[in-house]
XYZ file of C-alpha atoms in Angstrom:
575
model
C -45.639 -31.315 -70.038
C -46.460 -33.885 -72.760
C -49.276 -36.026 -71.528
C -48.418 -39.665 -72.152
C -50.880 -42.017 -73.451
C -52.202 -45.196 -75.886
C -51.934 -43.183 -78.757
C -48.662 -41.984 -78.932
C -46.250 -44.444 -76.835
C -46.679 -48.022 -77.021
C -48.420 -49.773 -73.307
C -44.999 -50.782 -71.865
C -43.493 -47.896 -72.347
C -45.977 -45.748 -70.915
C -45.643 -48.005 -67.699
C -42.070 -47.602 -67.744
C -42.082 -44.108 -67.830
C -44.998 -43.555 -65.626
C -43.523 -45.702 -63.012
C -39.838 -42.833 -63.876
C -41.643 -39.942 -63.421
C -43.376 -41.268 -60.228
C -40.240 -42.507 -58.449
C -38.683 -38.713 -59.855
C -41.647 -37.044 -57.981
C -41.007 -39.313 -54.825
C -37.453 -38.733 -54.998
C -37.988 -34.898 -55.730
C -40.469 -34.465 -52.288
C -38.502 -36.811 -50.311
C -34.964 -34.552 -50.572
C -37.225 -32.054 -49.802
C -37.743 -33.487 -46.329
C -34.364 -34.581 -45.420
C -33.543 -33.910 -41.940
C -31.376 -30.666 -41.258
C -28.377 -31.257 -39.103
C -27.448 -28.770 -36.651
C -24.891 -29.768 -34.079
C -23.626 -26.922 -31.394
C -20.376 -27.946 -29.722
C -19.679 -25.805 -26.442
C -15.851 -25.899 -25.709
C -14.580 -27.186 -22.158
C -17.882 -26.396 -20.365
C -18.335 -29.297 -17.289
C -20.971 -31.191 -17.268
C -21.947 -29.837 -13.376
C -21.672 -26.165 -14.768
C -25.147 -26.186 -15.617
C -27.970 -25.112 -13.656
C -30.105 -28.345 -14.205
C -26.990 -30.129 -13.059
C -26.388 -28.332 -9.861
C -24.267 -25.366 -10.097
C -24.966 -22.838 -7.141
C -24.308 -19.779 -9.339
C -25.065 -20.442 -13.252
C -28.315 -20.078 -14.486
C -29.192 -22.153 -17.570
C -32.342 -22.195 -17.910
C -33.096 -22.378 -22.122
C -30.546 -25.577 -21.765
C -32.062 -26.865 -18.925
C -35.513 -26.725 -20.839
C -34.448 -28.481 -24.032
C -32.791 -31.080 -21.645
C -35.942 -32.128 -20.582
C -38.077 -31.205 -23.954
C -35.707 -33.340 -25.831
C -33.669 -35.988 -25.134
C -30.651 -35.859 -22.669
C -28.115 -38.157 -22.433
C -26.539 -38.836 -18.908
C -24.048 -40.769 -19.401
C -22.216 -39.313 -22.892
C -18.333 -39.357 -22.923
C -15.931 -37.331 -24.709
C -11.910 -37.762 -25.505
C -10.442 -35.303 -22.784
C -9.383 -32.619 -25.254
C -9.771 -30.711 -27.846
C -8.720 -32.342 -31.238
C -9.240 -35.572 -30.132
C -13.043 -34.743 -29.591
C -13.676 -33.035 -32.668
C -11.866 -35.631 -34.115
C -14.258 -38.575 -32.609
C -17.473 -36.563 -33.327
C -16.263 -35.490 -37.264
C -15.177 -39.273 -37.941
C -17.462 -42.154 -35.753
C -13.863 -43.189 -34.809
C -11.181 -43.583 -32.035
C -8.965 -40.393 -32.291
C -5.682 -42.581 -31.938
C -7.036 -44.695 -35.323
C -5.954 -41.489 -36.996
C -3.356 -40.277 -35.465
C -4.636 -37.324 -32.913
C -2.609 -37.539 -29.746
C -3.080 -34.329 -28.498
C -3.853 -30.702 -29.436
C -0.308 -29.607 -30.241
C 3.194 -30.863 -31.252
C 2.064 -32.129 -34.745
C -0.818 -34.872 -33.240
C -3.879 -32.396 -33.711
C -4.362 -32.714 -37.195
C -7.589 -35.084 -38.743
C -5.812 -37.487 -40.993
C -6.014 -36.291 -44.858
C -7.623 -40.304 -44.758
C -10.266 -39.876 -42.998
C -13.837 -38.977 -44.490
C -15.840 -36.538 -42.479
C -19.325 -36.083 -40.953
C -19.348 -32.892 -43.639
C -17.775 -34.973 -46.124
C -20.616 -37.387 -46.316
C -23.465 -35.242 -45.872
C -22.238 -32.903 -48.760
C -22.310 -36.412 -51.025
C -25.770 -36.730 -50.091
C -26.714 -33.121 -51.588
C -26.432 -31.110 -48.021
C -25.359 -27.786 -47.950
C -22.229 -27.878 -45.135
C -20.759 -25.060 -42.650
C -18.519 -24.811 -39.240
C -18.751 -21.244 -37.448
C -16.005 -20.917 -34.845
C -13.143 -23.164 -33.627
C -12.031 -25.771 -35.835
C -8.404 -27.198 -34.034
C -8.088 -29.948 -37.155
C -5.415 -28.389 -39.316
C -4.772 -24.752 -40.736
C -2.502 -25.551 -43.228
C -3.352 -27.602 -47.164
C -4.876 -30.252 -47.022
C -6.285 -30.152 -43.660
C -8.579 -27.100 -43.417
C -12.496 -27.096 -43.050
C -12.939 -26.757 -47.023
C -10.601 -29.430 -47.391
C -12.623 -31.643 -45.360
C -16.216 -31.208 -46.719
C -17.718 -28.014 -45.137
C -18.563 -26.026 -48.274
C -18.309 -22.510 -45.704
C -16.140 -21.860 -42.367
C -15.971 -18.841 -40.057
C -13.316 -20.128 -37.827
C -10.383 -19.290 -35.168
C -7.139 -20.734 -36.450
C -5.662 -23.272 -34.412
C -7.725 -23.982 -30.854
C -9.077 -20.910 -30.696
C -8.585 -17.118 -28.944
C -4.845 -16.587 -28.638
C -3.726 -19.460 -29.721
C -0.570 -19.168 -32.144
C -2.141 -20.370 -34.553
C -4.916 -17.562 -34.347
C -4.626 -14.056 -35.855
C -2.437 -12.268 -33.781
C -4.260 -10.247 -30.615
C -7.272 -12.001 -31.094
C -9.722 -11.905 -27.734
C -13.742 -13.190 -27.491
C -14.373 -9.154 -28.419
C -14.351 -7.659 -31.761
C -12.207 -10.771 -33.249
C -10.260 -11.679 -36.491
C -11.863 -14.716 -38.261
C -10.803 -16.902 -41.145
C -13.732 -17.043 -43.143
C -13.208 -19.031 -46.208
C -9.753 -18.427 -46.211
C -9.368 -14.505 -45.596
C -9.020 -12.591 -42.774
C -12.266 -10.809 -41.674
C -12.962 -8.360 -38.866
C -15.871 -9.122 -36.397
C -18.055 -6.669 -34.088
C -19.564 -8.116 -30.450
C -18.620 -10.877 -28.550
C -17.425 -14.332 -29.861
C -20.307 -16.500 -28.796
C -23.127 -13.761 -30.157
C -21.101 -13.630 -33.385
C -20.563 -16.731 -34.052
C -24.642 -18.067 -33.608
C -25.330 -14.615 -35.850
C -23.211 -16.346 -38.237
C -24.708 -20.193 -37.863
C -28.305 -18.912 -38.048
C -27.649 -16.434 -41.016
C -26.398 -19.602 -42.888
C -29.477 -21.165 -42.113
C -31.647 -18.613 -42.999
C -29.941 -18.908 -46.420
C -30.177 -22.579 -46.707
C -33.533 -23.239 -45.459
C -35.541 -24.273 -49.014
C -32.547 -27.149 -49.170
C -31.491 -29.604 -46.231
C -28.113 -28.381 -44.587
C -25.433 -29.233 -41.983
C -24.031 -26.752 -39.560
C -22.001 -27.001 -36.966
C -21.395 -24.250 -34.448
C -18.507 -24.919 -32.811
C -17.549 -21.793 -30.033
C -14.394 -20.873 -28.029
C -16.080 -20.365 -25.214
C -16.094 -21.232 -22.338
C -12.419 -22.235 -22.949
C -9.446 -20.088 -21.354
C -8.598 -17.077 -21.825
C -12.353 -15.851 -20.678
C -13.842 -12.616 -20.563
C -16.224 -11.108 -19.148
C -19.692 -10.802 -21.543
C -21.038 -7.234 -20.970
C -24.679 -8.109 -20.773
C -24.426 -11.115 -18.580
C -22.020 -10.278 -16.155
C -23.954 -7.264 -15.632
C -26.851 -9.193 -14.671
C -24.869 -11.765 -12.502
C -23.344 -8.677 -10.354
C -26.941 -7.381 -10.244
C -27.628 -10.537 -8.946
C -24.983 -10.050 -6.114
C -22.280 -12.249 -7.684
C -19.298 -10.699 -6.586
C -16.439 -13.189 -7.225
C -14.281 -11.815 -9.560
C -12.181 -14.990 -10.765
C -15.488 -16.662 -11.469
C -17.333 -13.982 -13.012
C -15.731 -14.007 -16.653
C -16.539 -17.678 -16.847
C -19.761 -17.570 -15.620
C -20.753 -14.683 -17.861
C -19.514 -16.847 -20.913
C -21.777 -19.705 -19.806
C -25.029 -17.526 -19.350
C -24.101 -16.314 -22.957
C -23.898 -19.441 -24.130
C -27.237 -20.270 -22.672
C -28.703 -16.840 -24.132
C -27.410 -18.083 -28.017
C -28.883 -21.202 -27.535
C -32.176 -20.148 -26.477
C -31.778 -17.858 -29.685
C -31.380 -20.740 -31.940
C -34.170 -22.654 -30.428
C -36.368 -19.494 -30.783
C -35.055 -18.995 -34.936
C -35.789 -22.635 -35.493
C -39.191 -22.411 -33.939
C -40.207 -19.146 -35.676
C -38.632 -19.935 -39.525
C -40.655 -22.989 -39.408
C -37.420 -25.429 -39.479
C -37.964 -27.101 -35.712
C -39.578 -30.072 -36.903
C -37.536 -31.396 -39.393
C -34.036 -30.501 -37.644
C -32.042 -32.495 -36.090
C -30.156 -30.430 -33.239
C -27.159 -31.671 -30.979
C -25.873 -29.340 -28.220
C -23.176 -30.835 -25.984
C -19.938 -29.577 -24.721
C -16.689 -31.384 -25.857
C -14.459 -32.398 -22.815
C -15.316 -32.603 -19.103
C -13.134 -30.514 -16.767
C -11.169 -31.761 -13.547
C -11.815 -28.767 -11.328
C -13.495 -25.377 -11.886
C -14.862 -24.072 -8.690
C -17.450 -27.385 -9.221
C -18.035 -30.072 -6.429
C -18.303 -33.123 -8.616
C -20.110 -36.223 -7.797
C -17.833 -37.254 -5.603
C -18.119 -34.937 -2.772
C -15.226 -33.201 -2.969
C -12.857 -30.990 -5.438
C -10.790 -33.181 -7.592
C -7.676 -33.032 -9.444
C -6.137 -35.750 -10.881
C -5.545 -37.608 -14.374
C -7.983 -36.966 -17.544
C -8.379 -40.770 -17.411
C -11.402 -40.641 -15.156
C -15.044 -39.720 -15.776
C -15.198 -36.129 -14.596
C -12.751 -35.540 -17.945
C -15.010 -37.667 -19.784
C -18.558 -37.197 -18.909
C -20.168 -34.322 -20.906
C -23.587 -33.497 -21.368
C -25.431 -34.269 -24.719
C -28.571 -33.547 -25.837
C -31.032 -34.221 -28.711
C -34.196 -32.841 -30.297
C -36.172 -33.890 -33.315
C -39.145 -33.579 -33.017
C -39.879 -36.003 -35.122
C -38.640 -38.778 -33.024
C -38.229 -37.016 -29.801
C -41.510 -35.546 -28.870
C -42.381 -39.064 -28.311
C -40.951 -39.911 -24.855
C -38.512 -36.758 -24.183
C -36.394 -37.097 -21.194
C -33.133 -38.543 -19.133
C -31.248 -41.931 -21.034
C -28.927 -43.451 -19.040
C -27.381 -45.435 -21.475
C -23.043 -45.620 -22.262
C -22.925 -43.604 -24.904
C -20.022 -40.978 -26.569
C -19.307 -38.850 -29.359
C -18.108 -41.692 -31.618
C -21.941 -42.252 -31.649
C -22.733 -38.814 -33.011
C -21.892 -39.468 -36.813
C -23.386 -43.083 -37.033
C -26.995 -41.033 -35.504
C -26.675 -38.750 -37.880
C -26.339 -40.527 -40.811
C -29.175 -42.836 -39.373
C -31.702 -40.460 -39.028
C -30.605 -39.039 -42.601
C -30.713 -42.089 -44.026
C -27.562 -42.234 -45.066
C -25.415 -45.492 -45.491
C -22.484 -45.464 -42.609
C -18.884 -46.469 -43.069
C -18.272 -49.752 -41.998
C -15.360 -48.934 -40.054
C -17.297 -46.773 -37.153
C -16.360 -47.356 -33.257
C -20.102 -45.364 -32.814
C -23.145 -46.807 -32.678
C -26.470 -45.390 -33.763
C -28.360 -43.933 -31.487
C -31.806 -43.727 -33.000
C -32.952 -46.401 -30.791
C -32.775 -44.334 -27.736
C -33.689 -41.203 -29.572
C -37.148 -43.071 -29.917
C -37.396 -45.192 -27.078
C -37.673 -48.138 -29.485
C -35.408 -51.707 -29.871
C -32.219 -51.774 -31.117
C -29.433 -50.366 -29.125
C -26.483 -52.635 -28.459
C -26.604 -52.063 -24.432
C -23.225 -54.404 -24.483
C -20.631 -51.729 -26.246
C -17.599 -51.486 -24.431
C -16.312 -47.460 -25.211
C -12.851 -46.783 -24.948
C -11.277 -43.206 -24.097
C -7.974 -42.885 -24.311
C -5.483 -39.600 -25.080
C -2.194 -40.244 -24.074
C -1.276 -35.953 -24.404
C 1.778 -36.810 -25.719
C 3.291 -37.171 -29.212
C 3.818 -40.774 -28.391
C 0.757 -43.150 -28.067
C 1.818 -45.397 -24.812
C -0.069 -48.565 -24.246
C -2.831 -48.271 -20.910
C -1.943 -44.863 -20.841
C -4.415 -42.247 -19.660
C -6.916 -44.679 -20.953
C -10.514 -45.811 -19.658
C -12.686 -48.670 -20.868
C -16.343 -48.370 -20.126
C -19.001 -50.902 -20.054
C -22.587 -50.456 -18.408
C -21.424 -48.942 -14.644
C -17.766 -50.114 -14.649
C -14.586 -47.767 -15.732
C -11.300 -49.998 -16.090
C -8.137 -47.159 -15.938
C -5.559 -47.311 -17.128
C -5.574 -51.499 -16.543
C -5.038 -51.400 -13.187
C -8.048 -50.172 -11.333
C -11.526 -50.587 -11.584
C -14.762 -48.554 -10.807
C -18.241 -48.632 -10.372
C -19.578 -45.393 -11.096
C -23.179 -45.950 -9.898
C -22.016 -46.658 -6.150
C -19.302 -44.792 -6.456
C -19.226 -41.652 -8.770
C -16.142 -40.171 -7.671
C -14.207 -43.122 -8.608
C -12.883 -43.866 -5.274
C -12.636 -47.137 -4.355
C -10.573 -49.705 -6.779
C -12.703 -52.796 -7.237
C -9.795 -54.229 -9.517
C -9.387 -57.632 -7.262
C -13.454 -58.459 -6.858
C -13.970 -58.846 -10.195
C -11.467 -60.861 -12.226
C -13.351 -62.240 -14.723
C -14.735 -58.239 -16.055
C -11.389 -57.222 -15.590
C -10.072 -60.176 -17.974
C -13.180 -59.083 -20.862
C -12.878 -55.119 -20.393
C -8.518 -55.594 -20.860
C -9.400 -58.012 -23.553
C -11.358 -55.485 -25.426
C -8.589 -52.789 -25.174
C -5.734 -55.301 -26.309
C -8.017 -56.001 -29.487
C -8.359 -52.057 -30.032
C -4.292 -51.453 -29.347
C -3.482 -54.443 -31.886
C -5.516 -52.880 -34.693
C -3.626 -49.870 -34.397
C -1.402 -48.882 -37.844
C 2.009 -47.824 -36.813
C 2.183 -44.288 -35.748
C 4.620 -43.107 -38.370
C 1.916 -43.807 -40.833
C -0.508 -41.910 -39.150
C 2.044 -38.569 -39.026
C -0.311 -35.616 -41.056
C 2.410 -33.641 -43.245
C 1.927 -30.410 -44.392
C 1.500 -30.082 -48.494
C 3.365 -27.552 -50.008
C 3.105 -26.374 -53.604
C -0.095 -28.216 -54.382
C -1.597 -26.403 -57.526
C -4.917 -25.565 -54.910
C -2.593 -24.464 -52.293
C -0.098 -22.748 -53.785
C 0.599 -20.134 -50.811
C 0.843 -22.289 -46.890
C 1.646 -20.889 -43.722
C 2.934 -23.012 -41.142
C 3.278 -22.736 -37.642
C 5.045 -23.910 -34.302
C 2.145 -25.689 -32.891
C 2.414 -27.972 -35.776
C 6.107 -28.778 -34.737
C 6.172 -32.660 -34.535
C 9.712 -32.748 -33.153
C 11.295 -30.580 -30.959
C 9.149 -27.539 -28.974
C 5.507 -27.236 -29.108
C 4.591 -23.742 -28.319
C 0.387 -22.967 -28.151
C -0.284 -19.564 -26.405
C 0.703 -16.332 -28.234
C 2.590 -15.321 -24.960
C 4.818 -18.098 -25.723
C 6.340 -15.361 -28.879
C 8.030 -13.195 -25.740
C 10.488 -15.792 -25.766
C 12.648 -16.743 -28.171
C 14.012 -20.717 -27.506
C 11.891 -23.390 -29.130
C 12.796 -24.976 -31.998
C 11.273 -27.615 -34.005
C 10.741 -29.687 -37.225
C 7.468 -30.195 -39.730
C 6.512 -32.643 -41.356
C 5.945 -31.530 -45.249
C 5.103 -33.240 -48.414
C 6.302 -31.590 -51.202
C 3.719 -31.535 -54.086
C 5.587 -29.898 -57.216
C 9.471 -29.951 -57.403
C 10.294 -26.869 -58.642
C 11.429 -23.299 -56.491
C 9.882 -22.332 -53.272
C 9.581 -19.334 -51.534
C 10.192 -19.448 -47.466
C 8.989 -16.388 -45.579
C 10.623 -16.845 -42.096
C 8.983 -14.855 -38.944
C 9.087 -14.708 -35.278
C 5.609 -12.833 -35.029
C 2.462 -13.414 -37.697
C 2.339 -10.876 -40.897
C -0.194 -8.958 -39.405
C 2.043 -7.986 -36.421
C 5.011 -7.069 -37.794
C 7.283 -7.138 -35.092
C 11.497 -6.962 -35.535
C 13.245 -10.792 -35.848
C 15.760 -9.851 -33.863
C 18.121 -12.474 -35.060
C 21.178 -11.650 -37.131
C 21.126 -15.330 -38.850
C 18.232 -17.377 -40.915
C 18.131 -20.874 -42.356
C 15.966 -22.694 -43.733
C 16.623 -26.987 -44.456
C 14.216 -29.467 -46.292
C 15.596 -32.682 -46.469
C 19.086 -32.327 -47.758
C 18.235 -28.678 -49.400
C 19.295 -25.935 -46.954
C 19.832 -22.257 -47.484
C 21.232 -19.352 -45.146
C 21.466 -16.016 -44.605
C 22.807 -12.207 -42.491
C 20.354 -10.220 -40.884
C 20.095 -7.013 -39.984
C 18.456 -7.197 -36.157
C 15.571 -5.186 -37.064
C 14.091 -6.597 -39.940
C 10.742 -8.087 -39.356
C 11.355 -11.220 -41.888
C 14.079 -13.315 -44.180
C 12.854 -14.290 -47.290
C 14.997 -17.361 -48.768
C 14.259 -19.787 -51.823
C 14.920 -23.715 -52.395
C 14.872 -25.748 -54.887
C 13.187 -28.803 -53.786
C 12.127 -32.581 -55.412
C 8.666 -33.777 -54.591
C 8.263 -35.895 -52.032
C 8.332 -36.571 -48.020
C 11.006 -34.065 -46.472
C 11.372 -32.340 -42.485
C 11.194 -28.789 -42.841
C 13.493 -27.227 -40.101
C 14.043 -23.108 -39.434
C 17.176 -21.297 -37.108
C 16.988 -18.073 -36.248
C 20.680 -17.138 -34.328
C 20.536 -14.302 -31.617
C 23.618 -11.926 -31.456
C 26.395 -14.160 -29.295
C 24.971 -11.580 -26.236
C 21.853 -12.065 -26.208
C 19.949 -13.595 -23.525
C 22.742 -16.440 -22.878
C 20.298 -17.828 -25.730
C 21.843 -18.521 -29.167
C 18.837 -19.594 -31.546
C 15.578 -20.629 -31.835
C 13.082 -21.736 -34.774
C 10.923 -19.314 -36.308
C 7.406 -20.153 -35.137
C 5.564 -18.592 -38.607
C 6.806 -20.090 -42.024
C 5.115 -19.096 -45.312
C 5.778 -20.717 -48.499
C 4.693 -20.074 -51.410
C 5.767 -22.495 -54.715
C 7.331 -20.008 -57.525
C 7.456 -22.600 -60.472
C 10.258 -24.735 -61.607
């Protein structure tokens, strides 16, 4: 280095480039110190099915201790289901802003609007990855690359089994996506998918990353995990529904211990910020919730909403670890995030930061009003399946209210006590409906023939019209039909690959008709029963077009005459 001084540089200059190189060598040690992010998203585990929370079979206890070593949150709220959660944590936003209904039937998909968690953590020089279920989009533009995550090990669709999955897929030995091929797994989902998060950290630790661990589990279909549900029979636990489930959650508490350990022993624990919640309450699992008693009813009450969340950083929450009691959701994940990172937040967030009650310090906004709503239905209805919370009180659905502190099973309607909070919690609802864009702008096509995504395949739980089959079982029956929503990139030829079962389980169409129609292009053709696909071209214009498939059973077939096929891939062939 060339030392600067009075001889060779004139005085102001060597100020002015003194005063550079300092602010370079602050600049240089303080991106050294950014904050990791690591955020581990457990998939439809209740908040009572936790040991610490009083389940009378599940032991926890490496969850249990960071909820008292770090910061738990005991009154976090999630959207009801599974897009619309992943949504709200990716985005600092109300799922129905951007169009996420539900987790099929077209309304699944993150809006190609919308910037990302990943998106805005990779502009501020972080390295960004999601290991396991994703339930965003599978198809151009909407998949984890797409969306700022520079590496993903994912399920497609939802997760194991789903349609949108590779074909046979179960928590053993599974099929991933994994940067957009196909690769084989050993061992059992949960293990893999942690081996896979902390690997990426172990790779990423001299620069500040993101990584999101995101597992199937304990979502249906479960199986039993060899190791733990060995130890729960040892333990006497003899209820064979139960025991697949409970094995998954003991797993899950086993991989998070594991992390805890790995971030302890690489040295990374004190500057990482960690999130581990689960993303959706659950009605009614073999759990006596709060109220006393087994419920089942509508996802617009807390036991749908009420997850558990919690924080460590060691930085901020060795201070005063413990219980916070405060209204909070995962809308308020991003905003926290980006706080802690010093990052500048959108300005359009329905999250709050919250720093504040990371640290125990001034500044949260104990006045929020946070509203859950997922209609499950293609269709956004007004008040439906909808909750507004503020402090103790839940308004449903605008015509009862609760107060969960004297009454946590949400028993007893309150509506006609309390006018006046009534009047303010509705008001706050009609302010959210009215800023609502209309819903046909918020429809997420499929691009086709984009020059970086040549080669798309589509499938029926993308359907936003018509059927919406999810489960893989649904294939053993051939009677949905359905339309998709594509924008066409490129006019030129296109290449449609029509199939009943995925490529990689090359099963026998057994139709003896295929068609394919975009917009006013259609194209048909004879089968022979047996083969496993029909291949047809179009010659297409760009722009906004429904994509709609027929597949025709001989007239004798099942007193069923056609259906759609659930598995299109297109590839564009030029003009």
């Amino acid at each position: 280095m060339v030392k600067i001084t009075s001889e060779n540089l004139p005085a102001r200059l060597i100020s002015i480039l003194s005063t550079f190189i300092t602010v370079l060598f602050i600049s240089a040690a303080h991106a050294r110190v950014k904050p990791n992010v690591v955020i581990v998203l457990i998939d439809n585990h209740g908040y009572h099915e936790l040991s610490r929370n009083g389940h009378p079979v599940v032991q926890t206890p490496r969850i249990d201790r960071l909820s008292r070593t770090g910061v738990n949150f005991t009154d976090f709220n999630a959207p009801p289901f599974c897009s619309p959660s992943r949504g709200a944590l990716l985005t600092g936003r109300y799922a129905l802003r951007f169009g996420i209904h539900n987790t099929v039937g077209g309304v699944s998909i993150l809006h190609g609007d919308e910037a990302t968690l990943a998106d805005m953590m990779k502009s501020a020089g972080y390295r960004t990855a999601v290991f396991g279920k994703w339930h965003l989009g599978m198809s151009h533009p909407y998949t984890p690359d797409c969306r700022g995550f520079d590496e993903y090990f994912i399920h497609g669709g939802g997760g194991v089994s789903q349609l949108e999955d590779y074909y046979g897929n179960s928590h053993m030995d599974a099929t991933y996506v994994h940067n957009g091929h196909y690769v084989k797994s050993r061992g059992f989902s949960t293990d893999v998918l942690f081996d896979q998060g902390i690997d990426f950290m172990n790779r990423n630790r001299e620069n500040p990353f993101f990584c999101m661990i995101s597992t199937p589990a304990v979502h249906f279909p479960t199986l039993l995990h060899p190791e733990t549900g060995k130890r729960l029979k040892d333990r006497g636990i003899t209820d064979e529904k139960q025991l697949p489930l409970w094995s998954m959650i003991e797993n899950v508490d086993e991989n998070v211990g594991r992390l805890l350990d790995y971030l302890k022993a690489s040295g990374l624990k004190e500057n990482t910020l960690l999130f581990l919640m689960s993303d959706q309450g659950v009605n009614d699992r073999g759990v006596i919730h709060r109220a006393g008693k087994d419920t089942k009813r509508g996802v617009q009450y807390d036991e749908k909403h009420q997850v558990y969340c919690m924080v460590q950083y060691p930085k901020i929450t060795d201070a005063q670890p413990g219980d916070r009691s405060e209204l909070t959701g995962m809308v308020d994940v991003l905003p926290t995030v980006l706080d802690v990172c010093g990052i500048e937040p959108p300005s359009n967030l329905d999250g709050q930061s919250m720093r504040p009650l990371l640290s125990h310090t001034s500044g949260w906004n104990g006045e929020r009003k946070l509203i859950i709503q997922c209609p499950r239905a293609r269709a956004r209805t007004k008040w439906g399946n909808v909750s507004v919370k503020y402090k103790k009180w839940r308004l449903v659905d605008g015509k009862e209210l609760y107060d969960i502190r004297d009454d946590h099973g949400q028993t007893r309607n309150l509506i006609d006590q309390y006018p006046s909070l009534v009047k303010a919690l509705a008001a706050s609802y009609e302010t959210f409906w009215s800023e609502l864009p209309p819903q046909s702008e918020l429809l997420s096509a499929h691009v086709l023939g984009a020059e970086e995504a040549p080669s798309v395949r589509l499938n029926g739980m993308d359907w936003y019209e018509g059927g919406h089959p999810w489960p893989q079982q649904a294939l053993a029956k051939r009677k949905e039909q359905g339309k998709w929503r594509v924008d066409i990139a490129r006019s030129g030829l296109y290449r449609f690959e029509l199939r009943h079962y995925p490529r990689e389980e090359p099963r026998p169409l057994k139709a003896v008709r295929a068609s394919v129609s975009v917009g006013n292009e259609s194209r048909s053709m004879l089968l022979d029963i047996d083969v496993t696909h029909a291949v047809l071209e179009l010659k297409l214009e760009k722009g906004l077009h429904d994509l709609y498939t027929v597949l025709q059973h001989p007239d004798d077939h099942e007193g069923n005459k056609e259906w759609g096929a659930y598995y299109v891939y297109v590839d564009y062939q030029g003009e």
